[in-house]
Amino acid sequence: MSTQEYAVLGTRPVRHDGADKVTGRAIYGADIHLAGLLQGAILRSPHAHARIVRIDTRRAEALPGVKAVVTAADLAVSQDRIVDLGEGDTPLSYLRGNVLASGKVLYKGHAVAAVAAASLHVAEEAASLIDVEYEPLPCVLTTLDAMREDAPILHDGLRTTEFGEKTGRVSNVAEHFRHELGDVSAGFAEADVVVEHEFRTATVHQGYIEPHTATVLWNNDGRILVWCSTQGAFVVRDVTACILDVPVSRVKVTPLEIGGGFGGKIPVYLEPVAALLSKKSGRPVKITMTRRDVFEGTGPTPGSVIRVKMGARKDGRIVAAQAWMAYEAGAYPGAMVGPGAMCVFAAYDIANVVVDGFDVVVNKPSTAAYRAPGATNAAFATESVVDELAEKLGLDPLEFRLKNAAREGTRRADGPKYPRIGCVEVIEAMKNHPHYSAPLEGPNRGRGVAIGFWFNAGLPSSCTLSVNADGSVNLVEGSTDIGGTRTSVAMQAAEVLGIGAEDVRPEVADTDSVGFTAVTGGSRVTFATGWAAYEAAQDVVRQMKERAAKLWETDAASVTLDHGVFRSGDRSMTFRDLAARLGETGGPVTGRGAVNPRSAGGSFSGCIADVQVDPETGKVDVLRFTAVQDAGKAIHPAYVEGQMQGGSAQGIGWALNEEYHMSPDGAMQNASLLDYRMPTALDLPMIDTVIVEVPNPIHPFGVRGVGEANIVPPPATLANAIYHATGVRLRSLPMNPPAVAEAIWSKEG
Amino acid sequence: MPTTVRVECTINDETREFLCEPRQSLLECLRDVLGLTGTKEGCNDGNCGSCTVMMDGRIVPSCLVLGVESQGSEITTIEGVARGSELHPLQTAFLESAALQCGICTPGFIVAAKALLDRNPRPDEHEIRLWLANNLCRCTGYDKIIRAVQQAAATLQEAK
């Protein structure tokens, strides 16, 4: 556990951007206004799968007020290549094809053409005047259907990669991979109890409240200026440049405040299209998605079919585990089955494991990351099976997990051996929490537990600091701030410098003004950008010591810094006083930090939930909910709690209500926030939190990313709680009232 | 034939005149015509609460009100909640309780919560949750928002 004393870390200062965000002054993506601004609208496919025979834009172009119309024919034609989108490699042709469809549409909502006009209403009217002739094709909507040999094929050029080798077989299975550890047959032979089930999870959306928006000016000097809402300004720059086939230096991205992302604002949808419209019209163009566009045209997270088999001995030791995982990628390969397969048994020390993963394309929107992408689906299966094993062995579910918990030195089936991790500490904190031992009385009530893991990401981050004469420090970083990370990054610089969090002014800069910084994703900002800020602050300290040495005519090596006071012998000076004397000691002091950690240490989490199930209607009420997570070192505990509460709420929504209701012809039936039922304030209890601190050995302050692991356990936690309330195990998400009621009726016969 | 209509109303205690198309919503008028971008658009169909404003003493989703309907009405937006440089206790409580993460829903929550405290100075947790059920937040799980409203209610009570 963390024992070091800090002055700034672990406190709860008000965020630097706070006043702007409670007064309406903060400028979010859609709030920007430029002189001569045009509004754009996108025409989307009404078919889930169709060949585009012909597009006639003449009627749209003739509408008064219309300034430009574009289709895929306006996109650059260049050779296909692999592009790193920030969380994985993608062929350029897929990125380009998803931005504006060419040849075929692959899902209902696929962008086909776009219009820029003097007003949004004119643009929308013009979009409806574009005549597109489609030749509808049979569509396929589920992984299992898409894996059949006679399934309609989405991509004629997609050949299955099997165990890393190209097979030459054209199918909807982009990849089949396997992780193996030990001898799974021998492991199961040793088991006294074996449990095996199939689980399904529905396609769900991240549900950020701010729709995607982008404003682009293709300037007269050839520079492409972008203002947008994104999780990664550099990703937008690089992907936009690739799609438009221009060098990255031609594109400048200014990230505005972002209204939620959860992984869904990593992909690029609008920027290249707005750029083409701007080039054609000679005016800046803003495109903002409607809520329907967000549901139908952006990436939800994959639905999945997962079979999990686990075996344990009577002494409570899990001896073998096997998973078969097929995730639906949507229209283009890249389902989050890779991370799902790395996480499926990641919380346990199991000697014999086999995991098979399948990345399958279907006629739904191309999926994107969603908070610990792939791991929640996987944990729903594993943690349900673990619960059943514990019951069959007559063991307490947390004792059983503790007995098998991953520890330092445990090898995961996909290869890595854990450094110091906090899985055991999380389970112990759950066991010791009063919630776990509190009496739960009354009929139809039950308590469930589950744990989860997310490995987090490292990746590049940059930060610069400049010291002001009043002793304050300006901090420039490249991580768009979705949940208060400006402050958690600034606090790490402040800790090193021995000044207050409020003495550091953090600013998220555009792509011309700060070094390359990867996406705000993988729970990496407080970890990696915080680390860059730590390095930049160390750089400042080194220079400030030299300045003090100069003033005191001594050796810089003799100067120390402690709690904001420089000392050498009996002389001392505060950071603030020294900052006022930079001019006379050599001029401004700026510090820089750039890091590229290859791993991030990982975070474990666990939940305890009490539910009450209405046996008549199947409605599940969450009575009490406790979330536990290892934060390594909680830089700003209130923001760590906020991440845990937010991830829990999203996990509860995923568990109980949320799903894409698809018609047989591939149309989403609930593409509004009324019908896509996310949790409201009335649906949830207070969410209690316990922050565990097992310092991350690779981070200077021991930080572990905390944004994601918290969403992993809730669906399994609630499934286990529902079982203990009703005696019925639900193995399909969402566990909505009809599903729960039907399961209860089936049990009762 | 003119395509716009002249509208006069009171916004944040100031008389405002503007021209709008009959098809433009109050939300569009606030954001695009009057430059009051503190009111946010999340769904444009009345289901998220991000565009909540006070209109003649009631909270309304401004995306479901036509600009022309605001003729003669009194409107308060998030820009009118603080008194000059002094934050409203709700705004202070949201900051101190870390009740916002991305912040896009915050203006709607603060306007709605203010309307609640104006008519019910001592709401219990259930009353707060029920009142705010029209406002979606996807980041916080609502816990810290509910606590911020409770804290603001206490501050306002103390001030009396």
Coordinates of C-alpha atoms in Angstrom, one line a residue, chain A residues 12 14-15 18-19 21-28 30-31 39 119-122 125 205-211 258-260 262 288-289 291 370-371 482-484 636 638-639 641-643 645-647 649-650 653 658 672-674 676 678-682 684-688, chain B residues 21 23-25 28 31-32 36-45 47-48 50 78-82 84 87 90-92 94-98 100-107 109-110 125-126 128-144 146-147 150:
Chain A
R12 CA -8.9 17.3 -4.0
V14 CA -11.1 22.3 -7.8
R15 CA -10.3 21.7 -11.4
G18 CA -14.1 24.2 -13.5
A19 CA -15.5 27.8 -13.5
K21 CA -17.7 24.5 -17.1
V22 CA -20.3 25.5 -14.5
T23 CA -21.1 28.9 -16.1
G24 CA -21.5 27.8 -19.8
R25 CA -18.3 29.5 -20.9
A26 CA -16.3 26.5 -21.8
I27 CA -16.1 26.1 -25.6
Y28 CA -17.0 22.6 -26.7
A30 CA -20.1 22.6 -31.5
D31 CA -19.6 26.0 -29.8
Q39 CA -23.3 23.9 -42.0
S119 CA -28.0 26.8 -42.8
L120 CA -28.4 23.4 -41.3
H121 CA -32.0 23.2 -42.5
V122 CA -31.0 23.9 -46.1
E125 CA -33.1 19.4 -47.2
H205 CA -23.2 2.3 -27.3
Q206 CA -20.8 4.5 -25.2
G207 CA -23.6 7.0 -25.0
Y208 CA -21.6 10.2 -24.5
I209 CA -24.0 13.2 -24.3
E210 CA -22.2 15.4 -26.8
P211 CA -22.7 14.3 -30.5
I258 CA -15.1 17.2 -25.3
G259 CA -18.5 16.1 -24.0
G260 CA -17.6 12.5 -23.2
F262 CA -15.4 6.5 -23.5
T288 CA -22.5 18.1 -36.1
M289 CA -24.1 14.6 -35.9
R291 CA -28.3 11.7 -32.1
Y370 CA -15.8 1.4 -25.1
R371 CA -14.1 1.6 -21.7
I482 CA -12.6 14.4 -20.6
G483 CA -12.8 14.0 -16.9
G484 CA -10.5 16.4 -15.1
H636 CA -7.0 13.3 -7.2
A638 CA -12.5 12.6 -6.0
Y639 CA -11.8 12.1 -9.7
E641 CA -14.1 7.9 -7.3
G642 CA -15.9 9.7 -10.2
Q643 CA -14.3 7.2 -12.7
Q645 CA -18.9 5.6 -10.1
G646 CA -19.3 6.4 -13.8
G647 CA -17.9 3.1 -14.9
A649 CA -23.3 3.2 -13.8
Q650 CA -22.4 2.4 -17.4
G653 CA -26.9 0.2 -17.9
E658 CA -28.9 -1.1 -23.1
S672 CA -32.9 7.8 -29.6
L673 CA -32.0 8.5 -26.0
L674 CA -35.7 7.7 -25.0
Y676 CA -31.9 3.5 -25.9
M678 CA -29.4 4.6 -20.3
P679 CA -29.6 4.9 -16.5
T680 CA -31.1 8.0 -15.1
A681 CA -30.6 9.5 -11.7
L682 CA -33.7 7.7 -10.6
L684 CA -29.3 4.2 -9.5
P685 CA -28.4 4.2 -5.8
M686 CA -25.4 6.1 -4.4
I687 CA -22.3 4.2 -5.5
D688 CA -19.9 3.6 -2.7
Chain B
E21 CA -36.8 31.4 -39.0
R23 CA -38.5 26.4 -38.1
Q24 CA -35.7 27.3 -35.7
S25 CA -35.9 25.9 -32.2
E28 CA -30.9 27.1 -32.1
R31 CA -26.8 29.1 -29.6
D32 CA -26.6 30.2 -33.3
L36 CA -25.4 31.8 -25.9
T37 CA -23.6 28.5 -26.4
G38 CA -23.7 27.5 -22.7
T39 CA -26.9 25.7 -23.4
K40 CA -25.9 22.4 -25.0
E41 CA -27.4 20.1 -27.6
G42 CA -27.3 16.4 -26.8
C43 CA -30.2 14.9 -28.7
N44 CA -32.4 17.6 -30.2
D45 CA -35.5 15.5 -29.3
N47 CA -34.6 13.2 -24.1
C48 CA -31.3 14.2 -22.6
S50 CA -28.6 19.2 -21.9
I78 CA -26.8 28.8 -17.6
E79 CA -25.3 32.2 -18.4
G80 CA -27.8 33.8 -16.1
V81 CA -27.2 31.6 -13.1
A82 CA -24.2 33.3 -11.6
G84 CA -21.8 38.8 -11.9
L87 CA -21.0 31.8 -8.6
L90 CA -25.0 25.2 -7.0
Q91 CA -22.1 26.1 -9.2
T92 CA -19.7 26.2 -6.3
F94 CA -20.6 21.2 -8.4
L95 CA -17.0 22.3 -8.4
E96 CA -16.2 21.3 -4.8
S97 CA -18.1 18.0 -5.0
A98 CA -16.4 17.1 -8.4
L100 CA -18.8 17.1 -13.3
Q101 CA -16.4 15.1 -15.5
C102 CA -16.8 16.1 -19.2
G103 CA -19.2 18.9 -18.2
I104 CA -21.4 18.8 -21.3
C105 CA -24.5 18.0 -19.2
T106 CA -23.6 20.4 -16.4
P107 CA -25.4 23.5 -17.6
F109 CA -28.2 20.0 -14.5
I110 CA -27.5 23.3 -12.8
E125 CA -32.4 12.3 -2.1
H126 CA -35.4 10.7 -3.9
I128 CA -33.6 15.2 -6.2
R129 CA -33.3 12.0 -8.3
L130 CA -36.9 12.2 -9.5
W131 CA -36.5 15.9 -10.5
L132 CA -33.2 15.3 -12.3
A133 CA -34.4 12.1 -14.1
N134 CA -34.9 14.2 -17.2
N135 CA -31.2 15.1 -17.3
L136 CA -28.8 12.4 -18.5
C137 CA -25.2 12.3 -17.3
R138 CA -23.0 9.5 -18.7
C139 CA -19.8 10.2 -16.8
T140 CA -20.6 10.5 -13.1
G141 CA -23.2 7.8 -12.2
Y142 CA -25.1 10.8 -10.6
D143 CA -23.7 10.2 -7.1
K144 CA -21.6 13.4 -6.9
I146 CA -26.9 14.4 -6.0
R147 CA -24.5 15.3 -3.3
Q150 CA -27.7 18.5 -1.3

